[in-house]
C-alpha positions as a LaTeX table, in Angstrom:
\begin{tabular}{lrrr}
\hline
Residue & $x$ (\AA) & $y$ (\AA) & $z$ (\AA) \\
\hline
Val1 & 6.31 & $-6.62$ & $-4.11$ \\
Lys2 & 4.54 & $-3.24$ & $-3.11$ \\
Gly3 & 2.14 & $-1.41$ & $-5.17$ \\
Glu4 & $-1.12$ & 0.18 & $-5.70$ \\
Phe5 & $-4.69$ & $-0.81$ & $-7.49$ \\
Tyr6 & $-6.12$ & 1.86 & $-9.46$ \\
Asp7 & $-10.00$ & 2.96 & $-10.42$ \\
Lys8 & $-11.02$ & 3.61 & $-14.19$ \\
Thr9 & $-9.98$ & 7.56 & $-13.28$ \\
Gly10 & $-6.56$ & 6.78 & $-12.73$ \\
Lys11 & $-6.95$ & 7.45 & $-8.85$ \\
Pro12 & $-5.24$ & 4.47 & $-6.40$ \\
Val13 & $-7.91$ & 2.83 & $-4.91$ \\
Leu14 & $-5.87$ & 0.15 & $-3.06$ \\
Ile15 & $-2.18$ & $-0.15$ & $-1.82$ \\
Phe16 & $-0.39$ & $-3.87$ & $-1.42$ \\
Ser17 & 2.27 & $-5.53$ & $-0.34$ \\
Ala18 & 3.21 & $-9.29$ & $-0.26$ \\
Pro19 & 6.09 & $-11.50$ & $-0.22$ \\
Lys20 & 5.59 & $-13.25$ & $-4.25$ \\
Gly21 & 3.77 & $-11.52$ & $-7.08$ \\
Lys22 & 3.06 & $-12.47$ & $-10.34$ \\
Tyr23 & 1.26 & $-10.23$ & $-13.49$ \\
Thr24 & 0.07 & $-12.54$ & $-16.44$ \\
Thr25 & $-0.44$ & $-10.85$ & $-19.54$ \\
Lys26 & $-2.35$ & $-13.11$ & $-21.26$ \\
Asn27 & $-5.34$ & $-12.54$ & $-19.31$ \\
Asn28 & $-4.43$ & $-9.24$ & $-17.33$ \\
Leu29 & $-4.10$ & $-11.06$ & $-13.75$ \\
Val30 & $-2.11$ & $-9.73$ & $-11.20$ \\
Thr31 & $-1.54$ & $-12.42$ & $-8.11$ \\
Leu32 & $-0.17$ & $-12.01$ & $-4.84$ \\
Ser33 & 0.84 & $-14.69$ & $-2.38$ \\
Gly34 & 2.68 & $-15.56$ & 0.69 \\
Gly35 & 0.10 & $-13.44$ & 2.88 \\
Val36 & $-1.00$ & $-10.31$ & 1.09 \\
Ile37 & $-2.14$ & $-7.15$ & 3.36 \\
Ala38 & $-4.41$ & $-3.93$ & 1.08 \\
Lys39 & $-5.33$ & $-1.23$ & 2.42 \\
Ser40 & $-8.10$ & 1.05 & 0.85 \\
Thr41 & $-7.10$ & 4.60 & $-0.07$ \\
Gln42 & $-10.74$ & 5.60 & 0.29 \\
Asn43 & $-11.39$ & 6.84 & 4.31 \\
Lys44 & $-14.83$ & 8.17 & 4.86 \\
Glu45 & $-14.68$ & 11.62 & 3.66 \\
Gln46 & $-14.18$ & 10.35 & 0.20 \\
Gly47 & $-17.12$ & 8.11 & 0.11 \\
Gly48 & $-15.13$ & 4.93 & 1.31 \\
Lys49 & $-14.74$ & 2.68 & 4.55 \\
Gly50 & $-10.70$ & 2.84 & 4.57 \\
Gly51 & $-11.04$ & $-0.91$ & 5.34 \\
Glu52 & $-7.89$ & $-3.68$ & 5.17 \\
Leu53 & $-7.63$ & $-6.72$ & 3.86 \\
Lys54 & $-5.47$ & $-9.59$ & 4.67 \\
Ala55 & $-5.42$ & $-13.09$ & 2.96 \\
Pro56 & $-2.96$ & $-15.91$ & 2.31 \\
Asn57 & $-3.70$ & $-14.78$ & $-1.46$ \\
Met58 & $-5.14$ & $-12.41$ & $-3.91$ \\
Thr59 & $-5.47$ & $-11.99$ & $-7.27$ \\
Trp60 & $-7.01$ & $-8.82$ & $-9.19$ \\
Asn61 & $-8.20$ & $-9.03$ & $-12.47$ \\
Ala62 & $-7.75$ & $-6.30$ & $-14.83$ \\
Lys63 & $-10.45$ & $-7.18$ & $-17.47$ \\
Ser64 & $-13.25$ & $-7.40$ & $-14.56$ \\
Asp65 & $-11.53$ & $-4.55$ & $-12.07$ \\
Gln66 & $-12.36$ & $-7.45$ & $-9.59$ \\
Val67 & $-10.00$ & $-8.11$ & $-6.40$ \\
Thr68 & $-10.44$ & $-12.03$ & $-5.27$ \\
Ala69 & $-8.84$ & $-12.71$ & $-1.58$ \\
Thr70 & $-8.53$ & $-16.72$ & $-1.20$ \\
Gly71 & $-7.04$ & $-18.95$ & 1.77 \\
Gly72 & $-9.27$ & $-17.23$ & 5.03 \\
Ala73 & $-9.55$ & $-13.31$ & 4.30 \\
Glu74 & $-10.03$ & $-10.88$ & 7.11 \\
Leu75 & $-11.92$ & $-7.76$ & 6.88 \\
Thr76 & $-11.40$ & $-4.43$ & 8.84 \\
Phe77 & $-12.71$ & $-1.33$ & 9.16 \\
Pro78 & $-11.79$ & 1.48 & 11.77 \\
Glu79 & $-14.95$ & 0.44 & 13.37 \\
Gly80 & $-13.73$ & $-3.04$ & 13.52 \\
Lys81 & $-13.77$ & $-6.50$ & 12.04 \\
Ser82 & $-16.18$ & $-7.18$ & 9.34 \\
\hline
\end{tabular}
């Protein structure tokens, strides 16, 4: 599964890939599993840090606009690991 998460203005902020994905319409959740890789589209020039998040599982809640990574997440930036 590959896709993008967008901010409220419609600009992509996160590009993701995962072996498995599911969307639940009842509560607007995107659930990714099996080894997720998510990369920020925002680099320093755009006000971001250009980070990459790797985790066994990740959930995006469309209502709260929050991403949650579980199972041992690793966050890295061009400068190194966080």
